[in-house]
Coordinates of C-alpha atoms and ligand atoms in Angstrom, one line a residue:
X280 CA -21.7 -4.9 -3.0
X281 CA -19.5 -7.5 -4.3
X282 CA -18.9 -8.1 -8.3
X283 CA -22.0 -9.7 -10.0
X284 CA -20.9 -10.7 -13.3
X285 CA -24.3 -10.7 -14.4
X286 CA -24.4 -7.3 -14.2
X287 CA -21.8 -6.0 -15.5
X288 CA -22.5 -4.7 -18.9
X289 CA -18.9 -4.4 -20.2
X290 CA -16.8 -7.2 -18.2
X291 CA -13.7 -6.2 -20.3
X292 CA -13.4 -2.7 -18.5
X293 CA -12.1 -4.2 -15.1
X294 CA -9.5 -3.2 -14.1
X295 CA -8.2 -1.8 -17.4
X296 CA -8.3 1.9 -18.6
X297 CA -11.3 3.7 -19.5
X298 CA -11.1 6.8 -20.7
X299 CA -10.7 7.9 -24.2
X300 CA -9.8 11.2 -24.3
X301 CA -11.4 11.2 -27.8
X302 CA -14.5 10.0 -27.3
X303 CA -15.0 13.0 -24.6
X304 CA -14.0 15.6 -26.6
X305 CA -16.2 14.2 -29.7
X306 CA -19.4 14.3 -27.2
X307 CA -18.3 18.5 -26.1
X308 CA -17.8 19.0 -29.8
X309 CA -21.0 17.1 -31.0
X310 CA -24.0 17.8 -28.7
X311 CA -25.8 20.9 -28.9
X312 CA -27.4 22.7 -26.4
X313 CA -30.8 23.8 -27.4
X314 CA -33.0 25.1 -24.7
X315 CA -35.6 21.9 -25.5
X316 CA -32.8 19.8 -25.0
X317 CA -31.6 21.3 -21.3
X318 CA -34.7 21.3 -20.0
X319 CA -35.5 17.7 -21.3
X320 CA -32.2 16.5 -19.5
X321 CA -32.8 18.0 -16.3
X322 CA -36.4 17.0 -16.7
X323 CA -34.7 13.3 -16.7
X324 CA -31.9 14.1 -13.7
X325 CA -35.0 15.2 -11.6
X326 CA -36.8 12.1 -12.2
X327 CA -34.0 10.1 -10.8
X328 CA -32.5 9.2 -13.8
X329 CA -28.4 8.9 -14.1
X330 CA -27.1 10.8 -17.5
X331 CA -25.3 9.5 -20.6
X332 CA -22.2 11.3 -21.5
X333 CA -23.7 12.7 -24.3
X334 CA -26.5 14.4 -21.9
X335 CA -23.6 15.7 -19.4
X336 CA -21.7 17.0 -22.6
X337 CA -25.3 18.6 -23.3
X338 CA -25.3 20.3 -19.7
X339 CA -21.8 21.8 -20.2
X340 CA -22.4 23.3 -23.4
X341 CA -25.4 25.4 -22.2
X342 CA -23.4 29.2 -22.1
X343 CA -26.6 30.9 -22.5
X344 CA -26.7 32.5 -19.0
X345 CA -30.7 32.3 -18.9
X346 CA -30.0 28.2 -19.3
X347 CA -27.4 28.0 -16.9
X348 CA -29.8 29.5 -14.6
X349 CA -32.4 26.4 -15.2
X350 CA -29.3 23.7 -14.6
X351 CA -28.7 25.3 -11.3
X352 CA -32.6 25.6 -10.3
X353 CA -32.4 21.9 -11.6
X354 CA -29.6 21.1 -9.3
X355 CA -31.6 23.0 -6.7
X356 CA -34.7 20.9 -6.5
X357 CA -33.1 17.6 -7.0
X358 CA -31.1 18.5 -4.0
X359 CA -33.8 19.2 -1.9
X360 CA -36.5 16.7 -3.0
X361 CA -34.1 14.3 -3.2
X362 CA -32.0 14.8 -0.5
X363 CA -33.7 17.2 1.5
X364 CA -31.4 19.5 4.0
X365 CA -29.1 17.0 5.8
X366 CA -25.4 18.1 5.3
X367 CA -22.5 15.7 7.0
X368 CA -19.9 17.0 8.0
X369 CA -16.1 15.5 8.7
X370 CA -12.8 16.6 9.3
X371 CA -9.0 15.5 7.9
X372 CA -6.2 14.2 10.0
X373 CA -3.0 14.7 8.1
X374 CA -1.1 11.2 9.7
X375 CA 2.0 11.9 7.4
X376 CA 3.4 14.3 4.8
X377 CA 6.9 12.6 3.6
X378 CA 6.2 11.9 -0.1
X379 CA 8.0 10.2 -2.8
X380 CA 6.1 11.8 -5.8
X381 CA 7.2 15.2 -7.4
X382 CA 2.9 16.1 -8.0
X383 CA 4.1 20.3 -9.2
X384 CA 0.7 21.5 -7.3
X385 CA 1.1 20.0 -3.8
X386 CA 3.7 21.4 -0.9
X387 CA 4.1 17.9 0.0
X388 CA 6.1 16.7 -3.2
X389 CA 9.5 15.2 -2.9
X390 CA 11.3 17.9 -4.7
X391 CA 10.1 20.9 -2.3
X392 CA 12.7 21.3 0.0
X393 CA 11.3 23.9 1.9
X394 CA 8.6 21.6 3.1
X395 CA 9.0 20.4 7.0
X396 CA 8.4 16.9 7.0
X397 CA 6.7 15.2 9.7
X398 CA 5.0 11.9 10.7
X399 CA 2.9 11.6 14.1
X400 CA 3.8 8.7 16.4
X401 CA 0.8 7.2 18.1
X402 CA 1.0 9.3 20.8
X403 CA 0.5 12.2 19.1
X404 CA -2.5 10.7 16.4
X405 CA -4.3 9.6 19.8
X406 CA -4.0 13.5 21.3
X407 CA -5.3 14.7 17.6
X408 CA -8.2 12.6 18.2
X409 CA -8.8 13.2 21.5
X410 CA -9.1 16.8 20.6
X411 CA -11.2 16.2 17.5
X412 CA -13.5 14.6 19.7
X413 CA -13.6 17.3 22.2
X414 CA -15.0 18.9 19.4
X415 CA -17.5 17.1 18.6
X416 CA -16.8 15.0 15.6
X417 CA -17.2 11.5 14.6
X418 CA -16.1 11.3 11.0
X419 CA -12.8 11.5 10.1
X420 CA -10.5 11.5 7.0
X421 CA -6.7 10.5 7.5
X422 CA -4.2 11.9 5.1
X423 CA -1.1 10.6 4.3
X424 CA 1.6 11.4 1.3
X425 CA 2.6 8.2 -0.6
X426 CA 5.9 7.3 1.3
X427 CA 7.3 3.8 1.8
X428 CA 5.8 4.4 4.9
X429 CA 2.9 4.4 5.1
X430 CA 2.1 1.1 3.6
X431 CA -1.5 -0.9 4.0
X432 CA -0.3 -1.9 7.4
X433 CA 0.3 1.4 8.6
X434 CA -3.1 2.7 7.3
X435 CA -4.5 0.1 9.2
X436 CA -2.6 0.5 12.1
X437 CA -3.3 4.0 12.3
X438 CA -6.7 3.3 11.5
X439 CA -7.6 1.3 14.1
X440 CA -5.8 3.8 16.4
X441 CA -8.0 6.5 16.1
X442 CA -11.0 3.8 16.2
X443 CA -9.7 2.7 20.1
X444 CA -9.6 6.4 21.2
X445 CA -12.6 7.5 23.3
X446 CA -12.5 10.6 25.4
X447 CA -15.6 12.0 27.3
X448 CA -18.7 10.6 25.3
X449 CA -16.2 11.5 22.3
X450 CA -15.7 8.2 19.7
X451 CA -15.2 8.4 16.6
X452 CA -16.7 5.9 14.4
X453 CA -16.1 6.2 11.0
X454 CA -12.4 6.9 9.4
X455 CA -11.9 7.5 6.1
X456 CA -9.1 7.1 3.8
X457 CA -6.9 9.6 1.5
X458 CA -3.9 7.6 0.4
X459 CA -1.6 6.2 -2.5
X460 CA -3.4 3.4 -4.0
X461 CA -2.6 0.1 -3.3
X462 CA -2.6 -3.2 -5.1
X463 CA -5.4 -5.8 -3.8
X464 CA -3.7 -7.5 -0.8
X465 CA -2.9 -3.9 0.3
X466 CA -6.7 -2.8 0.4
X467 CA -7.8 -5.9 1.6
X468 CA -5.7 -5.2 5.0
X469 CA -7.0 -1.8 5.2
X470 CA -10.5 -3.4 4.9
X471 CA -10.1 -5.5 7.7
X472 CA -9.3 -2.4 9.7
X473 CA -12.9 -1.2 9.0
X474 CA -12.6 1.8 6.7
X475 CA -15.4 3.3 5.8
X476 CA -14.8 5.3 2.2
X477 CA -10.9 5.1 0.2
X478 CA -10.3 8.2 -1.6
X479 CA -8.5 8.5 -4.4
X480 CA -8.2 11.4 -7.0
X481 CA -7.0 10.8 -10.3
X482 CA -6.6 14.8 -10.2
X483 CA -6.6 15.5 -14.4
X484 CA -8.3 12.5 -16.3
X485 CA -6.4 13.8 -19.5
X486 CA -3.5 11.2 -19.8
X487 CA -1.4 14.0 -21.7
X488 CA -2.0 16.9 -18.8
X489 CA -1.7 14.3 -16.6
X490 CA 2.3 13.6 -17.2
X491 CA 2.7 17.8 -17.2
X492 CA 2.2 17.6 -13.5
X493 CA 3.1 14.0 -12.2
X494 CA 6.9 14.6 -12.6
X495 CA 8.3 11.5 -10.7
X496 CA 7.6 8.7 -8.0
X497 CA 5.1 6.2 -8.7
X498 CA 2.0 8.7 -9.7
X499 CA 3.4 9.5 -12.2
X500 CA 2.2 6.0 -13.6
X501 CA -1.5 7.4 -15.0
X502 CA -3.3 3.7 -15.7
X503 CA -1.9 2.5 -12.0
X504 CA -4.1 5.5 -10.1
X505 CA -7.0 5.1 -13.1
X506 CA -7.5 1.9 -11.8
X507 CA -6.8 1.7 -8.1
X508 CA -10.1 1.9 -7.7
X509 CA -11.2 -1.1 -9.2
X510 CA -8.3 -2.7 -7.0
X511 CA -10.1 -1.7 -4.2
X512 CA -13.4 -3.5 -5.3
X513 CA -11.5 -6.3 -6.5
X514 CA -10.6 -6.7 -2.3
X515 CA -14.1 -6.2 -1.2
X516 CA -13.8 -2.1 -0.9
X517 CA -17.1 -1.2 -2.7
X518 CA -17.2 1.9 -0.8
X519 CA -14.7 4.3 -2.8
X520 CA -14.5 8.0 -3.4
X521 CA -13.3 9.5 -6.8
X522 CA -12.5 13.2 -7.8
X523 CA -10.4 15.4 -9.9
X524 CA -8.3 18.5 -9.4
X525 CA -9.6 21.4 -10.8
X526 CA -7.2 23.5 -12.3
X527 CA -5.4 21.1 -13.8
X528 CA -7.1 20.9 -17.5
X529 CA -10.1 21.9 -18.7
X530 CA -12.8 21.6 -16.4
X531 CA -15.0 20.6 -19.2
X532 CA -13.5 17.8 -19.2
X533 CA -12.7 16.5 -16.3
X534 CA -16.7 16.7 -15.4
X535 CA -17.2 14.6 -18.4
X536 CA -14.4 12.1 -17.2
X537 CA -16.2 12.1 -13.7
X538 CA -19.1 10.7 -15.0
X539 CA -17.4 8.2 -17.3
X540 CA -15.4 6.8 -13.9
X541 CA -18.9 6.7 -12.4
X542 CA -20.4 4.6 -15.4
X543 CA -17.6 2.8 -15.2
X544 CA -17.8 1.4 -11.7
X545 CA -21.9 1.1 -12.5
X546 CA -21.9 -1.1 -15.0
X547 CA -18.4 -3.1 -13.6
X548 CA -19.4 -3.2 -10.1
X549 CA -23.2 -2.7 -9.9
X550 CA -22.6 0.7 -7.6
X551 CA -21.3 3.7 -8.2
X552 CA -18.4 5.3 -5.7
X553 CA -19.6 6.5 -2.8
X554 CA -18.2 10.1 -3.5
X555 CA -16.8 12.5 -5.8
X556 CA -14.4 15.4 -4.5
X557 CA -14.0 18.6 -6.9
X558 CA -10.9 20.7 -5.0
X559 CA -10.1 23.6 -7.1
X560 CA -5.8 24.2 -6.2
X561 CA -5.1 26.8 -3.7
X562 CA -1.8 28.2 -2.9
X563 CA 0.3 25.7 -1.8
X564 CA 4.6 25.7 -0.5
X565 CA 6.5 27.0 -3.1
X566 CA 3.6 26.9 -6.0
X567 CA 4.5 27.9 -9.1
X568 CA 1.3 27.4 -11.8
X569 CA 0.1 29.0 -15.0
X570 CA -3.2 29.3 -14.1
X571 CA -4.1 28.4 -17.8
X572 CA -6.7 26.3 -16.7
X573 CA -8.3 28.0 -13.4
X574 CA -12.0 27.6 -12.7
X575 CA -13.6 30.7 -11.8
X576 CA -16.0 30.9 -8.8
X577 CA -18.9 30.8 -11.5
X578 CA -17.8 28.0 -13.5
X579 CA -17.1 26.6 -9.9
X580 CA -20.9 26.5 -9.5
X581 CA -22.0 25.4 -13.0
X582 CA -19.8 22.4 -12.4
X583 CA -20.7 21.4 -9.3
X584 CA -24.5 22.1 -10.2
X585 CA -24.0 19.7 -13.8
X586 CA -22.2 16.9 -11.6
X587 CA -25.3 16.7 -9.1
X588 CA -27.5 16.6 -12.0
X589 CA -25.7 14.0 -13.4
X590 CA -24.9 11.6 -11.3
X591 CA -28.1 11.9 -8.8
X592 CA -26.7 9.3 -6.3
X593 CA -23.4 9.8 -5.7
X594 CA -22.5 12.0 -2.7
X595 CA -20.2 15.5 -3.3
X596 CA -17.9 16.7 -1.0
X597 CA -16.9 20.3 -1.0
X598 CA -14.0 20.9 1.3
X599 CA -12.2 24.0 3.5
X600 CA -9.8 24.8 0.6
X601 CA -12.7 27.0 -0.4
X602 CA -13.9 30.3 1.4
X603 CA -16.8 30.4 3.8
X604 CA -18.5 32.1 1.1
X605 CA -18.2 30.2 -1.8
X606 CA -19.2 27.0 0.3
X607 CA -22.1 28.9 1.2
X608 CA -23.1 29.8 -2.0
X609 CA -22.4 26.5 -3.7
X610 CA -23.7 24.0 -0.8
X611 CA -27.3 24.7 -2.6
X612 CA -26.7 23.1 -5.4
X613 CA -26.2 19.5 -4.2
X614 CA -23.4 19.2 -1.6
X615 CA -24.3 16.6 0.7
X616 CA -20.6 16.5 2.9
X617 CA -18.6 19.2 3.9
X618 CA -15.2 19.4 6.6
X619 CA -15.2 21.5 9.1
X620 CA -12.7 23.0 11.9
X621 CA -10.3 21.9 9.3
X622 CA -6.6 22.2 10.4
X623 CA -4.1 20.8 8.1
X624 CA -0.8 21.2 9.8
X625 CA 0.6 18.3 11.5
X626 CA 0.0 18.0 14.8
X627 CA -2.4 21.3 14.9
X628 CA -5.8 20.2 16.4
X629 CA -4.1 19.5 19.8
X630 CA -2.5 22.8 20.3
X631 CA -4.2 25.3 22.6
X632 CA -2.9 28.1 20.6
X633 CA -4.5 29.2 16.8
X634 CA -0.9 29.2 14.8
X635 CA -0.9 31.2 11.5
X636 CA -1.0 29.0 9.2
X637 CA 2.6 28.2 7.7
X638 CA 2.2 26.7 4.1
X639 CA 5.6 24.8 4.7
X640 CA 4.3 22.7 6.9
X641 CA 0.8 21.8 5.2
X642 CA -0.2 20.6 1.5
X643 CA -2.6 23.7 0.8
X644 CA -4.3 26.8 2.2
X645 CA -7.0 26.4 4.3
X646 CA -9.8 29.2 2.9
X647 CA -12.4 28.2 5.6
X648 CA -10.7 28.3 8.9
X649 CA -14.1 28.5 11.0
X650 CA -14.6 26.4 13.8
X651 CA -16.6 23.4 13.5
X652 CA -19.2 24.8 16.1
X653 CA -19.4 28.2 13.8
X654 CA -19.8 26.0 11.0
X655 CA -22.9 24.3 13.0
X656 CA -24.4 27.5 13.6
X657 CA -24.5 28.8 9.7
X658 CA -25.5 25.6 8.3
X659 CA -28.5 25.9 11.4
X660 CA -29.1 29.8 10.4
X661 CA -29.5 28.1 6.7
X662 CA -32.2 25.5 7.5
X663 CA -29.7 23.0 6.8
X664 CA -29.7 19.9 8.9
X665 CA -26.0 18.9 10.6
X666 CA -25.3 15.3 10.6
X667 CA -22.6 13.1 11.9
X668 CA -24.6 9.9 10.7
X669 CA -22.7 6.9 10.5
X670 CA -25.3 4.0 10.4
X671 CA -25.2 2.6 7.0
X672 CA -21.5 1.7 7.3
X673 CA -21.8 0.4 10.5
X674 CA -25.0 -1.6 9.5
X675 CA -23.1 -2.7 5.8
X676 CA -25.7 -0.7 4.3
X677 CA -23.1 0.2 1.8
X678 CA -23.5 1.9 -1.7
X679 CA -25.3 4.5 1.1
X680 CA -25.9 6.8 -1.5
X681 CA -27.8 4.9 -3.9
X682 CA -30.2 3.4 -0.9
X683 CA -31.0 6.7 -0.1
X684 CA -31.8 7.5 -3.6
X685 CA -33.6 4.3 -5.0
X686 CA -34.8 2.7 -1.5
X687 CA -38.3 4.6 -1.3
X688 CA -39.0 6.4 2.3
X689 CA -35.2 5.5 2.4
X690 CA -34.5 9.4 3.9
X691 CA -37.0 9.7 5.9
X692 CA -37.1 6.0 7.6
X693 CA -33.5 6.3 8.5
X694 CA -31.1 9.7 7.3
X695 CA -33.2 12.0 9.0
X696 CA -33.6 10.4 12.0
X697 CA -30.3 9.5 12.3
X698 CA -29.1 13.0 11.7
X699 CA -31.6 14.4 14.3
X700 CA -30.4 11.8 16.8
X701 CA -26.5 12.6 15.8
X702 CA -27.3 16.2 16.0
X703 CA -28.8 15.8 19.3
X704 CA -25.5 14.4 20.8
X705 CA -23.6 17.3 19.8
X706 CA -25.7 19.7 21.1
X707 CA -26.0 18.1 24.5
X708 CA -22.2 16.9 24.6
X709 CA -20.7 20.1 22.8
X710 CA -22.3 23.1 21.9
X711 CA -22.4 26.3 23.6
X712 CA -26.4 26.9 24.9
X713 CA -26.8 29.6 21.8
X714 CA -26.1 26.8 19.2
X715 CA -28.5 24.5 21.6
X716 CA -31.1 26.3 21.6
X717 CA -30.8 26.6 17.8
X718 CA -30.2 23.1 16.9
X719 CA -33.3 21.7 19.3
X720 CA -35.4 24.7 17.3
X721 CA -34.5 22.5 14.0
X722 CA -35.0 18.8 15.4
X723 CA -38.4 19.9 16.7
X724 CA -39.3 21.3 13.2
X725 CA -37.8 18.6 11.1
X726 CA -39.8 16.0 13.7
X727 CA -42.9 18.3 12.7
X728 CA -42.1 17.7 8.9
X729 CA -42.0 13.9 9.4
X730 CA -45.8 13.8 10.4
X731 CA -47.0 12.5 13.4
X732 CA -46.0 8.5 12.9
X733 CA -45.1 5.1 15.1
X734 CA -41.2 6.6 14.1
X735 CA -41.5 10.0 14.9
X736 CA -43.1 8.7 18.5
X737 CA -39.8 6.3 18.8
X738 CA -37.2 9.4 17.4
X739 CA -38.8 11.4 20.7
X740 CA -38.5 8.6 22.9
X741 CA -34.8 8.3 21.7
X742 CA -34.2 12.1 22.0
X743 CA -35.2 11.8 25.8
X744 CA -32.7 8.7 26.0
X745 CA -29.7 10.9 24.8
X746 CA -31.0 13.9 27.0
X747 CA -30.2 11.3 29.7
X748 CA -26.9 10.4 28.6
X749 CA -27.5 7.6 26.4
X750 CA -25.3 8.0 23.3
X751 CA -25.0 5.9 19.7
X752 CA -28.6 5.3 19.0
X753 CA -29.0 4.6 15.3
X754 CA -31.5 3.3 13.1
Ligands
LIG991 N1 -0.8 11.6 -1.3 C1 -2.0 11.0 -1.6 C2 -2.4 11.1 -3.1 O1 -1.8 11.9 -3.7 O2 -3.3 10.5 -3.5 C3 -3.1 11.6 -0.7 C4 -3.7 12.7 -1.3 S1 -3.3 14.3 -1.1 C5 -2.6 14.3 0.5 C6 -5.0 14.9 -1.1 C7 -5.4 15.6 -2.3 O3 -5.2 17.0 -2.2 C8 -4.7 15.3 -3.6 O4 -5.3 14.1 -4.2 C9 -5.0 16.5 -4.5 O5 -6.2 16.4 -5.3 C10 -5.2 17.6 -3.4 N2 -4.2 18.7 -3.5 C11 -2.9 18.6 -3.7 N3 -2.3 19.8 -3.8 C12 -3.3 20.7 -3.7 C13 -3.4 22.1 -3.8 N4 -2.3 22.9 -4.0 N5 -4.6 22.7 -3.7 C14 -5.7 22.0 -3.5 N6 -5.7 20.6 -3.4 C15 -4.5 20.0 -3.5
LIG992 FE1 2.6 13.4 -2.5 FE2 -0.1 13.2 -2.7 FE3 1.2 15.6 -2.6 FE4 1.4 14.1 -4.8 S1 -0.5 15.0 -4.0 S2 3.1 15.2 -3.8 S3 1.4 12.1 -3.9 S4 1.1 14.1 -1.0

């Protein structure tokens, strides 16, 4: 969606900074949480409504366990009468880790010397692909450290790389972006590449915590990342993901800043980003943190359970950095993406061999080394449905999110068939007859929950197509 003045309730804010540390910790200190007052909140969160600051702040200060109990059966339902049981899942492709910046939580920064540096030539990116596709997935993230570089044109070089690579019936069809930010011209080339989302994290939203970590190199410039974003919409990018680094500063408050980003592009842009991210830091090359401000795997939860509640539409992404069982346990309350056969080292996905991981040669620990076909089979096991959908960006159905919130029948008339129809490829093109067998169990009893209409009769017809090798059928 392109800037509308006319709906942009506070012109001013483009492109300048937004928050006010202030004003969020006035809101925590301010708002009480009286049981009335929860349940009156997520009452309005259920009924499709986006919160105010002041009702998020009213979320986070609910301790009472009994409370935070109702917050997460909240999250629960909007999840799955909103969203119902479609998970998609992705994986990154680390293009690059030379880095200019000195960020004191990644193994990638400048000053770690330990670190082995490497950047794949396009040979190599095209055998990464080649075996990402061999393993069934479609939806990629590419990675790369902020390095002279990897400039716009090298994104969209590298971009449309991985875009010409076809092996098999593999394609992949929509990449992703986790980069530096750019300035306008900059995103405008990588949007003639045909990106789907650009990531960026702004890590801590607290300007003050935020120079504790962002020692040197160009991140350490707070406003210039705060508003990459609205560079990106300023080129046409409407399709952007925010998140923050938990860890960092108080989590408190960087759930609060979350949602004042997300107002932020709402009333400047008329859509909210695509995503937000929540990575909690992991052991990373050389790591050396207080762990002041660590977020324990139950605050973990409440967090991720308040941020679905308050910002309905907006898709979260929950990554490998966590364990298998912490994404199991918090995919219920409103994950909607999730990576999977994650390698991060350089170069890794093409090797025939499983390396120990070697935290010199990757940004992070990996917590959830599964396979992406053992991934398949939990979230199948779980009554979740698998999706490697990719229709709305292809179709510029973009703002996805929000269609599929405010567009009524938007879920059922296209995500779930779409999923079913992306799930059908993989089982045919990739997965062993135990994880078939499975997955056509769950298409024929999410077809049975659809009813018996003209669209369910075409969905079969389809299903028969791709049983007979007819691939890419979307709606
Ligand atoms: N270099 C680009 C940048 O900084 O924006 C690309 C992003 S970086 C390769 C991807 C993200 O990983 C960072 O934005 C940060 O939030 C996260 N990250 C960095 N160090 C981490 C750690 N030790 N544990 C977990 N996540 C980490
Ligand atoms: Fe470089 Fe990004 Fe790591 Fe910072 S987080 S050191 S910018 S790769």
């Amino acid at each position: 969606m392109i800037f509308n003045p006319e709906k942009c309730s506070i012109p001013d804010e483009r492109m300048k900074p937004f928050i006010d540390p202030d004003e969020i910790w006035n809101h925590l200190k301010e708002q009480k949480a009286t049981p009335e007052r929860v349940r009156e909140i997520i009452a309005r969160s259920v009924a499709k409504n986006r919160l105010t600051l002041a009702e998020t702040a009213v979320l986070i200060n609910a301790d009472d366990p009994a409370l935070i109990e109702e917050i997460k059966e909240g999250a629960r339902t909007l999840k799955e009468k909103v969203y119902g049981n479609r998970i998609v899942l992705f994986a990154p492709l680390y293009i690059g880790n030379k880095c200019t910046n000195n960020c004191t939580y990644c193994g990638f920064r400048a000053t770690n010397k330990e670190a082995k540096r490497k950047t794949l030539a396009d040979q190599e990116i095209i055998k990464e692909v080649e075996a990402l596709e061999d393993n069934g997935q479609k939806r990629l993230i590419l990675v790369y450290g902020e390095h002279p570089q990897y400039d716009a044109e090298y994104i969209a070089h590298t971009t449309r790389l991985v875009y010409s690579v076809k092996k098999g019936a593999g394609e992949i069809r929509r990449v992703n972006i986790n980069a530096a930010p750019l300035d306008i011209e900059g995103f405008r080339t990588v949007k003639e590449a045909g990106i789907g989302t650009y990531q960026v994290f702004q890590e801590t939203y607290h300007p003050e915590a935020y120079s504790w970590y962002h020692l040197g190199g160009k991140k350490s410039d707070y406003n210039y990342r705060l508003t990459s974003l609205d560079r990106a919409q300023e080129a046409g990018v409407d399709d952007v993901g925010i998140g923050a680094l938990f860890g960092l500063y108080d989590w408190r408050f960087e759930v609060m800043a979350l949602v004042r980003h997300t107002n932020h592009f709402e009333a400047c842009y008329g859509v909210g980003p695509h995503t937000i991210s929540f990575p909690r830091i992991q052991e990373a090359s050389m790591l050396k943190m207080d762990g002041k401000y660590m977020v324990s795997d139950e605050e973990f939860v409440r967090l991720i359970a308040i941020l679905r509640l308050a910002v309905p539409y907006t898709g979260l992404i929950l990554t490998a950095r966590e364990t298998a069982r912490v994404r199991k346990e918090v995919m219920r309350f409103g994950v909607s993406q999730i990576d999977g056969g994650t390698k991060l080292e350089l170069g890794s996905y093409s090797e025939t061999q499983n390396q120990e991981q070697d935290l010199n040669k990757e940004q992070f620990k990996v917590n959830d080394d599964r396979s992406l076909n053992e991934i398949m089979d939990e979230l199948l096991d779980e009554k979740y449905l698998p999706s490697f959908c990719t229709a709305c960006y292809r179709l510029n159905r973009t703002g996805e999110h929000f269609m599929e919130f405010s567009v009524p029948g938007f879920i059922k008339r296209f995500c779930t068939p779409n999923a079913i129809l992306t799930l059908a490829e993989y089982l045919e093109d990739y997965a062993p007859p135990e994880t078939a067998k499975k997955g056509w169990d769950a298409i024929e009893e999410n077809l049975q929950e659809l009813g018996n209409s003209k669209q369910v009769q075409d969905i079969r017809n389809r299903l028969e197509r791709i049983k007979g090798g007819t691939r890419d059928l979307y709606y």
